[in-house]
Amino acid sequence: MKTFKIYTFGCKTNRQESDYISQELKKIGFVEKEKDEKSDYTIINSCTVTSNADDEVLYFIRKQKKIEPNTKIILTGCLAQVKGKELSQNPDIEMVLGNSEKLNITKYISNKNTKYEAENLLKKENFDEFTLQASKRTRATLKIQDGCNSFCAYCIVPYARGKSRSSHLENIIENINNYVNNGYKEIVLSAIHLGLWGKDLNPKRKLIDLLKEIEKIEGLKRYRLGSLNPSELDEEMIEYLISSQKVCNHLHISLQSATNKTLENMNRHYKIEETIKKLEYLTTHIKSLNIGADIIVGFPGETKEDFAITIENLKNMPINYMHIFPYSKRQNTKAAEMSCQISETEKKRRAKVLKQIATEKQEIFLQSMLGTCQEVLIENSKTNDKLYKGVGRNYTKFIIESDQNIGNNIIEVKVSKIIDKKLFANFNI
């Protein structure tokens, strides 16, 4: 009886794919071990969005081999896709599988002759459809799209994930129904570039067409969108988000910068002024809307004046939390060849400034939640016998005290206090 364990780095899409790998290995008799147990195989589903992500994965491989020298390491995911041939020569790695190949891991894991396999995803036309019967989390993630056509100046993702490919609407609806029938209350729609869903299908579809079909699914309590580009928030999408009964009042924006000059240099096709107007309109019309954003600091050519504009705009925008990334050079991207590269010291300084602003904005938003009634999905995991973790409809984190077993239920609570960026509430049936 063979054993395995999986470590996942990076995005929600990787996490769902790891769940699928686990499901398929179990079908052929493999047994999944806990992280602190020894296993025959250690599968590492990697990320490569920044150089730090690469370093983290490679350090983990070295560390794992020292702890468990007899385990066979299978590297897959985005780092494997981009640098697979090179990494297949690493003596610590048994096998390297690309992003498509990992979904057929049962085919490769028993083939001792396979050392490296990774299809050229820039030539791949179709989405790899798969069905996941259950998620390891209370909130089920569903991958509906893969790849990206944008080729932003800083981004390696098109090389790691290929061009945009969409799951068919019928398959998405079937997967959501499977989740609902298995007791899941919330579905998270994940993608590499969510707003591109449907544009490669025949006939072409729009993301909003899919959302309207999801809205009709009986038994589905709520669903959450992954990241959207500001340009994808057109009038039709904005009005849908306001009127929908099931889409969560939470929006994550792939903003990347808050100054037009840097956005243009990044090959991002929207203006900051238009984006601010859209977000302000949404905030006015959706109660307790929680908006997050990804921001890159220290992009080549970003002057001190540009950064000052970014600071001012971010302070004034209705964004409540931010993921801050110092710009990272990635091979084969336009930005890596640009002049006026910013020093690592300055990038870290700018990131620190924005992280402080992000902390302050999040605290203000959480304070605004005190005394309000919020809908919370309780997770199955507890912090102790009476305290449950939960996720608000607007993606705020909750701790709920209850004498009853309330796991995997959606409940309404009144926010009583804030501790360590978590909202606290009592619940008594």
Short mmCIF file of C-alpha atoms in Angstrom, two decimals:
data_model
loop_
_atom_site.label_atom_id
_atom_site.label_comp_id
_atom_site.label_asym_id
_atom_site.label_seq_id
_atom_site.Cartn_x
_atom_site.Cartn_y
_atom_site.Cartn_z
CA MET A 1 0.00 0.00 0.00
CA LYS A 2 1.60 3.24 -1.22
CA THR A 3 1.34 6.45 0.80
CA PHE A 4 1.52 10.14 -0.12
CA LYS A 5 1.08 13.67 1.16
CA ILE A 6 0.63 16.97 -0.68
CA TYR A 7 2.00 20.43 0.03
CA THR A 8 0.37 23.27 -1.89
CA PHE A 9 1.89 26.68 -2.60
CA GLY A 10 0.15 29.66 -4.17
CA CYS A 11 -3.40 30.28 -5.31
CA LYS A 12 -6.86 28.79 -4.71
CA THR A 13 -6.69 27.13 -8.13
CA ASN A 14 -3.63 25.16 -7.00
CA ARG A 15 -5.46 24.15 -3.83
CA GLN A 16 -8.39 22.71 -5.76
CA GLU A 17 -6.05 20.87 -8.10
CA SER A 18 -4.27 19.40 -5.07
CA ASP A 19 -7.61 18.15 -3.75
CA TYR A 20 -8.19 16.47 -7.12
CA ILE A 21 -4.74 14.85 -7.07
CA SER A 22 -5.54 13.46 -3.62
CA GLN A 23 -8.92 12.16 -4.80
CA GLU A 24 -7.46 10.38 -7.83
CA LEU A 25 -4.57 8.76 -5.93
CA LYS A 26 -6.99 7.42 -3.33
CA LYS A 27 -9.04 5.83 -6.13
CA ILE A 28 -6.06 3.61 -7.06
CA GLY A 29 -5.40 2.60 -3.45
CA PHE A 30 -2.94 5.23 -2.22
CA VAL A 31 -3.31 6.40 1.38
CA GLU A 32 -2.88 10.06 2.29
CA LYS A 33 -0.70 10.75 5.32
CA GLU A 34 -0.63 13.71 7.67
CA LYS A 35 2.12 16.26 7.16
CA ASP A 36 4.11 15.04 10.18
CA GLU A 37 3.98 11.39 9.06
CA LYS A 38 6.38 9.65 6.71
CA SER A 39 5.15 8.81 3.20
CA ASP A 40 6.38 7.06 0.07
CA TYR A 41 5.67 10.13 -2.05
CA THR A 42 5.72 13.85 -1.25
CA ILE A 43 3.87 15.87 -3.89
CA ILE A 44 4.69 19.57 -4.07
CA ASN A 45 2.21 21.69 -6.05
CA SER A 46 4.26 24.82 -6.64
CA CYS A 47 3.88 28.53 -7.39
CA THR A 48 6.23 30.74 -9.42
CA VAL A 49 4.52 34.15 -9.37
CA THR A 50 7.58 35.76 -7.71
CA SER A 51 11.22 34.84 -7.21
CA ASN A 52 10.44 34.47 -3.50
CA ALA A 53 7.83 31.84 -4.40
CA ASP A 54 10.51 29.89 -6.31
CA ASP A 55 12.96 30.15 -3.42
CA GLU A 56 10.33 29.03 -0.92
CA VAL A 57 9.56 25.88 -2.91
CA LEU A 58 13.21 24.96 -3.49
CA TYR A 59 14.07 25.53 0.16
CA PHE A 60 11.14 23.35 1.16
CA ILE A 61 12.35 20.51 -1.09
CA ARG A 62 15.82 20.57 0.49
CA LYS A 63 14.33 20.69 3.98
CA GLN A 64 11.89 17.85 3.26
CA LYS A 65 14.66 15.61 1.95
CA LYS A 66 16.69 16.16 5.12
CA ILE A 67 13.71 15.33 7.32
CA GLU A 68 12.58 12.38 5.20
CA PRO A 69 15.42 11.16 2.92
CA ASN A 70 13.51 8.13 1.62
CA THR A 71 10.42 9.96 0.35
CA LYS A 72 10.13 10.40 -3.40
CA ILE A 73 9.44 14.04 -4.25
CA ILE A 74 7.15 14.84 -7.18
CA LEU A 75 7.29 18.50 -8.15
CA THR A 76 4.33 19.89 -10.08
CA GLY A 77 2.52 23.20 -10.53
CA CYS A 78 3.73 26.49 -12.01
CA LEU A 79 7.42 26.28 -11.08
CA ALA A 80 7.50 22.78 -12.56
CA GLN A 81 5.86 24.09 -15.74
CA VAL A 82 8.30 26.98 -16.22
CA LYS A 83 11.58 25.42 -15.02
CA GLY A 84 10.74 21.73 -15.16
CA LYS A 85 13.50 20.54 -17.49
CA GLU A 86 16.15 22.21 -15.36
CA LEU A 87 14.67 21.01 -12.07
CA SER A 88 14.33 17.43 -13.31
CA GLN A 89 18.13 17.25 -12.92
CA ASN A 90 17.84 18.04 -9.20
CA PRO A 91 18.85 14.85 -7.32
CA ASP A 92 16.27 15.55 -4.59
CA ILE A 93 13.39 15.43 -7.09
CA GLU A 94 12.07 12.09 -8.34
CA MET A 95 9.70 13.44 -11.01
CA VAL A 96 8.59 16.79 -12.48
CA LEU A 97 5.08 17.17 -13.92
CA GLY A 98 3.60 20.25 -15.60
CA ASN A 99 0.24 21.83 -14.87
CA SER A 100 -1.76 19.58 -17.21
CA GLU A 101 0.15 16.43 -16.31
CA LYS A 102 -0.57 16.78 -12.58
CA LEU A 103 -4.26 16.12 -13.28
CA ASN A 104 -3.21 12.72 -14.70
CA ILE A 105 -0.78 11.94 -11.89
CA THR A 106 -2.01 8.35 -11.56
CA LYS A 107 -0.74 7.71 -15.11
CA TYR A 108 2.76 8.97 -14.29
CA ILE A 109 3.34 7.93 -10.69
CA SER A 110 3.57 4.23 -11.55
CA ASN A 111 5.84 4.85 -14.56
CA LYS A 112 9.41 4.68 -13.29
CA ASN A 113 10.73 5.90 -16.67
CA THR A 114 9.06 9.31 -16.37
CA LYS A 115 11.41 11.98 -15.05
CA TYR A 116 9.96 15.11 -16.66
CA GLU A 117 6.75 15.81 -18.59
CA ALA A 118 5.26 19.23 -19.33
CA GLU A 119 3.10 20.10 -22.32
CA ASN A 120 3.62 23.50 -24.01
CA LEU A 121 0.53 25.23 -22.60
CA LEU A 122 0.82 28.20 -24.97
CA LYS A 123 -0.32 25.76 -27.68
CA LYS A 124 -3.01 24.09 -25.59
CA GLU A 125 -6.57 24.78 -26.78
CA ASN A 126 -8.90 23.06 -24.31
CA PHE A 127 -9.62 23.30 -20.60
CA ASP A 128 -8.81 20.15 -18.62
CA GLU A 129 -12.26 19.27 -17.30
CA PHE A 130 -12.34 17.37 -14.03
CA THR A 131 -14.83 16.59 -11.30
CA LEU A 132 -13.99 16.94 -7.63
CA GLN A 133 -16.42 15.10 -5.37
CA ALA A 134 -15.49 16.89 -2.15
CA SER A 135 -13.27 19.65 -0.82
CA LYS A 136 -11.01 19.47 2.21
CA ARG A 137 -12.40 22.85 3.28
CA THR A 138 -15.85 23.96 4.42
CA ARG A 139 -16.03 26.34 1.47
CA ALA A 140 -15.68 24.50 -1.84
CA THR A 141 -13.46 25.95 -4.56
CA LEU A 142 -14.34 25.38 -8.21
CA LYS A 143 -11.84 26.10 -10.98
CA ILE A 144 -13.72 27.42 -14.01
CA GLN A 145 -10.92 28.85 -16.18
CA ASP A 146 -7.18 28.44 -16.72
CA GLY A 147 -4.48 30.50 -18.40
CA CYS A 148 -4.17 34.16 -19.37
CA ASN A 149 -3.84 36.11 -22.64
CA SER A 150 -2.83 39.48 -21.19
CA PHE A 151 0.97 39.18 -21.02
CA CYS A 152 1.29 41.99 -18.50
CA ALA A 153 4.86 43.31 -18.48
CA TYR A 154 5.71 41.83 -15.07
CA CYS A 155 3.88 38.52 -15.24
CA ILE A 156 5.10 34.99 -15.92
CA VAL A 157 1.64 33.39 -15.56
CA PRO A 158 0.92 32.92 -19.32
CA TYR A 159 4.10 30.81 -19.55
CA ALA A 160 3.14 28.82 -16.44
CA ARG A 161 -0.55 28.37 -17.26
CA GLY A 162 -0.83 28.89 -21.02
CA LYS A 163 -3.47 30.84 -22.89
CA SER A 164 -7.01 31.25 -21.59
CA ARG A 165 -9.16 28.12 -21.60
CA SER A 166 -12.66 27.89 -20.13
CA SER A 167 -14.59 25.08 -18.51
CA HIS A 168 -17.91 24.44 -20.26
CA LEU A 169 -20.96 25.93 -18.57
CA GLU A 170 -22.65 22.54 -18.28
CA ASN A 171 -19.66 21.07 -16.47
CA ILE A 172 -19.51 24.02 -14.05
CA ILE A 173 -23.20 23.71 -13.20
CA GLU A 174 -22.83 19.94 -12.73
CA ASN A 175 -19.87 20.44 -10.37
CA ILE A 176 -21.73 23.04 -8.33
CA ASN A 177 -24.74 20.76 -8.05
CA ASN A 178 -22.44 17.97 -6.85
CA TYR A 179 -21.05 20.28 -4.16
CA VAL A 180 -24.52 21.43 -3.10
CA ASN A 181 -25.77 17.85 -2.91
CA ASN A 182 -22.77 17.01 -0.72
CA GLY A 183 -23.73 19.71 1.77
CA TYR A 184 -21.52 22.65 0.77
CA LYS A 185 -23.06 26.05 1.49
CA GLU A 186 -20.55 28.27 -0.33
CA ILE A 187 -18.75 27.90 -3.66
CA VAL A 188 -15.66 29.95 -4.52
CA LEU A 189 -15.17 30.42 -8.28
CA SER A 190 -11.43 30.26 -8.92
CA ALA A 191 -9.53 30.98 -12.11
CA ILE A 192 -6.24 32.29 -13.39
CA HIS A 193 -8.06 35.15 -15.16
CA LEU A 194 -11.71 34.92 -14.15
CA GLY A 195 -12.95 37.70 -16.43
CA LEU A 196 -11.82 35.79 -19.54
CA TRP A 197 -14.21 32.92 -18.87
CA GLY A 198 -16.24 31.98 -21.95
CA LYS A 199 -14.40 34.05 -24.54
CA ASP A 200 -12.72 30.96 -26.02
CA LEU A 201 -15.89 28.84 -26.09
CA ASN A 202 -17.98 28.20 -29.19
CA PRO A 203 -20.28 30.08 -29.19
CA LYS A 204 -18.53 32.73 -27.09
CA ARG A 205 -19.95 33.46 -23.64
CA LYS A 206 -19.47 36.17 -21.04
CA LEU A 207 -18.74 35.65 -17.35
CA ILE A 208 -22.03 37.30 -16.44
CA ASP A 209 -23.89 34.64 -18.50
CA LEU A 210 -22.39 32.01 -16.21
CA LEU A 211 -23.16 33.97 -13.04
CA LYS A 212 -26.81 34.27 -14.01
CA GLU A 213 -27.02 30.48 -14.46
CA ILE A 214 -25.32 29.87 -11.10
CA GLU A 215 -27.84 32.19 -9.45
CA LYS A 216 -30.63 29.78 -10.48
CA ILE A 217 -29.15 26.70 -8.75
CA GLU A 218 -31.51 25.47 -6.05
CA GLY A 219 -29.91 24.79 -2.69
CA LEU A 220 -26.88 27.01 -3.33
CA LYS A 221 -26.75 29.52 -0.48
CA ARG A 222 -23.98 31.78 -1.72
CA TYR A 223 -20.97 31.96 -4.03
CA ARG A 224 -17.86 34.10 -4.16
CA LEU A 225 -15.88 35.46 -7.09
CA GLY A 226 -12.13 35.24 -7.42
CA SER A 227 -10.11 38.22 -8.59
CA LEU A 228 -11.45 40.58 -11.28
CA ASN A 229 -9.64 43.24 -13.31
CA PRO A 230 -11.10 46.75 -12.97
CA SER A 231 -11.83 46.81 -16.73
CA GLU A 232 -14.12 43.80 -16.26
CA LEU A 233 -16.35 45.79 -13.93
CA ASP A 234 -18.52 47.13 -16.74
CA GLU A 235 -22.01 48.55 -16.17
CA GLU A 236 -23.73 45.18 -16.66
CA MET A 237 -21.44 43.41 -14.18
CA ILE A 238 -21.75 46.19 -11.61
CA GLU A 239 -25.55 46.14 -11.72
CA TYR A 240 -25.54 42.34 -11.46
CA LEU A 241 -23.32 42.40 -8.37
CA ILE A 242 -25.70 44.90 -6.77
CA SER A 243 -28.86 42.92 -7.56
CA SER A 244 -27.66 39.34 -7.00
CA GLN A 245 -29.08 37.48 -4.01
CA LYS A 246 -26.33 34.85 -3.89
CA VAL A 247 -23.03 36.46 -4.87
CA CYS A 248 -21.11 37.50 -1.76
CA ASN A 249 -20.57 41.16 -0.87
CA HIS A 250 -16.84 40.74 -1.32
CA LEU A 251 -14.74 41.81 -4.27
CA HIS A 252 -11.03 41.28 -4.89
CA ILE A 253 -9.53 43.57 -7.53
CA SER A 254 -6.34 42.86 -9.47
CA LEU A 255 -5.39 46.54 -9.33
CA GLN A 256 -1.56 46.27 -9.31
CA SER A 257 -0.94 50.04 -9.21
CA ALA A 258 -2.85 53.22 -8.42
CA THR A 259 -1.12 55.53 -10.88
CA ASN A 260 -1.89 55.65 -14.61
CA LYS A 261 1.72 55.90 -15.79
CA THR A 262 2.72 52.69 -14.04
CA LEU A 263 -0.46 50.91 -15.16
CA GLU A 264 0.35 51.79 -18.78
CA ASN A 265 3.93 50.55 -18.38
CA MET A 266 2.56 47.34 -16.89
CA ASN A 267 0.29 46.85 -19.94
CA ARG A 268 -2.83 47.18 -17.76
CA HIS A 269 -5.71 48.64 -19.76
CA TYR A 270 -7.69 50.83 -17.36
CA LYS A 271 -7.47 54.23 -15.71
CA ILE A 272 -7.31 54.74 -11.97
CA GLU A 273 -9.94 57.51 -12.00
CA GLU A 274 -12.52 55.21 -13.64
CA THR A 275 -11.68 52.43 -11.21
CA ILE A 276 -12.19 54.69 -8.20
CA LYS A 277 -15.62 55.75 -9.50
CA LYS A 278 -16.69 52.14 -10.02
CA LEU A 279 -15.60 51.04 -6.54
CA GLU A 280 -17.23 54.04 -4.89
CA TYR A 281 -20.50 53.29 -6.71
CA LEU A 282 -20.39 49.64 -5.63
CA THR A 283 -19.64 50.58 -2.02
CA THR A 284 -22.60 52.96 -1.98
CA HIS A 285 -25.00 50.31 -3.32
CA ILE A 286 -23.82 47.10 -1.58
CA LYS A 287 -24.06 46.97 2.20
CA SER A 288 -20.85 46.07 4.09
CA LEU A 289 -19.02 45.46 0.80
CA ASN A 290 -15.45 44.36 1.50
CA ILE A 291 -13.03 45.24 -1.32
CA GLY A 292 -9.47 43.92 -1.49
CA ALA A 293 -6.71 44.58 -4.00
CA ASP A 294 -3.35 43.28 -5.22
CA ILE A 295 -0.65 45.97 -5.44
CA ILE A 296 2.88 45.75 -6.88
CA VAL A 297 5.40 48.29 -5.58
CA GLY A 298 8.73 49.26 -7.11
CA PHE A 299 7.82 48.47 -10.71
CA PRO A 300 10.62 49.63 -13.08
CA GLY A 301 10.37 53.37 -13.66
CA GLU A 302 8.05 53.99 -10.70
CA THR A 303 9.40 57.32 -9.45
CA LYS A 304 8.96 58.75 -5.97
CA GLU A 305 6.30 61.04 -7.45
CA ASP A 306 4.47 58.03 -8.95
CA PHE A 307 4.59 56.27 -5.61
CA ALA A 308 3.24 59.37 -3.85
CA ILE A 309 0.26 59.36 -6.26
CA THR A 310 -0.31 55.67 -5.55
CA ILE A 311 -0.29 56.34 -1.79
CA GLU A 312 -2.79 59.17 -2.10
CA ASN A 313 -5.14 57.22 -4.36
CA LEU A 314 -5.04 54.10 -2.19
CA LYS A 315 -5.76 56.14 0.92
CA ASN A 316 -8.85 57.59 -0.74
CA MET A 317 -10.13 54.42 -2.44
CA PRO A 318 -12.78 52.24 -0.73
CA ILE A 319 -10.32 49.33 -0.43
CA ASN A 320 -10.29 47.58 2.93
CA TYR A 321 -7.38 45.18 2.61
CA MET A 322 -4.40 44.84 0.28
CA HIS A 323 -1.93 42.17 -0.78
CA ILE A 324 1.36 44.03 -1.29
CA PHE A 325 4.08 42.56 -3.51
CA PRO A 326 7.50 44.14 -4.15
CA TYR A 327 8.12 43.88 -7.91
CA SER A 328 9.95 40.65 -8.78
CA LYS A 329 11.92 40.13 -12.01
CA ARG A 330 10.61 37.15 -13.97
CA GLN A 331 12.41 35.59 -16.91
CA ASN A 332 10.91 36.23 -20.39
CA THR A 333 8.83 39.22 -19.24
CA LYS A 334 9.15 42.74 -20.69
CA ALA A 335 9.65 44.37 -17.29
CA ALA A 336 12.77 42.30 -16.62
CA GLU A 337 14.49 44.11 -19.52
CA MET A 338 13.28 47.59 -18.62
CA SER A 339 15.67 50.28 -17.51
CA CYS A 340 15.19 52.23 -14.27
CA GLN A 341 14.96 49.12 -12.07
CA ILE A 342 14.23 50.00 -8.44
CA SER A 343 16.65 48.79 -5.76
CA GLU A 344 15.55 45.97 -3.45
CA THR A 345 15.99 48.27 -0.45
CA GLU A 346 13.65 50.88 -1.94
CA LYS A 347 11.08 48.26 -2.96
CA LYS A 348 11.00 46.91 0.59
CA ARG A 349 10.66 50.44 1.98
CA ARG A 350 7.72 51.21 -0.30
CA ALA A 351 6.08 47.87 0.53
CA LYS A 352 6.38 48.67 4.23
CA VAL A 353 4.66 52.04 3.71
CA LEU A 354 1.74 50.45 1.85
CA LYS A 355 1.40 47.62 4.36
CA GLN A 356 0.97 50.19 7.11
CA ILE A 357 -1.75 51.95 5.09
CA ALA A 358 -3.40 48.56 4.44
CA THR A 359 -3.39 47.77 8.18
CA GLU A 360 -5.00 51.11 9.00
CA LYS A 361 -7.70 50.72 6.33
CA GLN A 362 -8.52 47.20 7.48
CA GLU A 363 -8.85 48.35 11.08
CA ILE A 364 -11.23 51.14 10.07
CA PHE A 365 -13.38 48.68 8.08
CA LEU A 366 -13.51 46.15 10.92
CA GLN A 367 -14.49 48.90 13.35
CA SER A 368 -17.39 49.78 11.04
CA MET A 369 -18.66 46.21 11.48
CA LEU A 370 -19.08 46.49 15.28
CA GLY A 371 -22.72 46.18 16.28
CA THR A 372 -23.84 45.04 12.82
CA CYS A 373 -25.57 41.76 11.99
CA GLN A 374 -23.57 39.55 9.63
CA GLU A 375 -24.11 36.23 7.86
CA VAL A 376 -21.34 33.78 8.78
CA LEU A 377 -20.49 30.33 7.43
CA ILE A 378 -19.14 28.27 10.33
CA GLU A 379 -16.19 26.06 9.53
CA ASN A 380 -15.99 22.51 10.79
CA SER A 381 -12.73 23.22 12.61
CA LYS A 382 -12.88 24.60 16.16
CA THR A 383 -10.39 26.56 18.23
CA ASN A 384 -11.74 24.76 21.31
CA ASP A 385 -14.99 23.14 22.51
CA LYS A 386 -17.00 26.35 22.39
CA LEU A 387 -15.23 28.53 19.83
CA TYR A 388 -15.81 28.10 16.11
CA LYS A 389 -14.05 29.73 13.18
CA GLY A 390 -16.21 31.29 10.51
CA VAL A 391 -16.14 33.39 7.34
CA GLY A 392 -18.49 36.30 6.86
CA ARG A 393 -20.36 36.76 3.63
CA ASN A 394 -18.03 39.71 3.00
CA TYR A 395 -14.89 37.61 3.69
CA THR A 396 -14.27 38.87 7.21
CA LYS A 397 -12.90 36.28 9.65
CA PHE A 398 -15.04 35.37 12.67
CA ILE A 399 -14.74 33.59 15.98
CA ILE A 400 -18.16 32.45 17.21
CA GLU A 401 -18.86 31.20 20.71
CA SER A 402 -21.60 28.59 20.96
CA ASP A 403 -22.63 25.72 23.22
CA GLN A 404 -24.25 24.02 20.21
CA ASN A 405 -22.58 22.16 17.33
CA ILE A 406 -22.91 24.74 14.56
CA GLY A 407 -20.24 23.47 12.11
CA ASN A 408 -20.99 23.91 8.38
CA ASN A 409 -24.02 26.12 9.07
CA ILE A 410 -24.73 29.63 7.87
CA ILE A 411 -25.89 31.72 10.81
CA GLU A 412 -26.60 35.38 11.49
CA VAL A 413 -24.72 36.98 14.34
CA LYS A 414 -24.16 40.42 15.82
CA VAL A 415 -20.53 41.57 15.95
CA SER A 416 -19.49 42.28 19.54
CA LYS A 417 -15.73 42.90 19.48
CA ILE A 418 -12.51 42.73 17.46
CA ILE A 419 -9.40 40.81 18.49
CA ASP A 420 -6.37 40.32 16.20
CA LYS A 421 -8.28 41.28 13.01
CA LYS A 422 -11.03 38.77 13.78
CA LEU A 423 -14.63 39.61 14.59
CA PHE A 424 -16.18 38.00 17.65
CA ALA A 425 -19.82 37.15 18.25
CA ASN A 426 -21.98 34.91 20.43
CA PHE A 427 -24.56 32.50 19.07
CA ASN A 428 -27.25 30.79 21.10
CA ILE A 429 -29.95 28.64 19.50
#
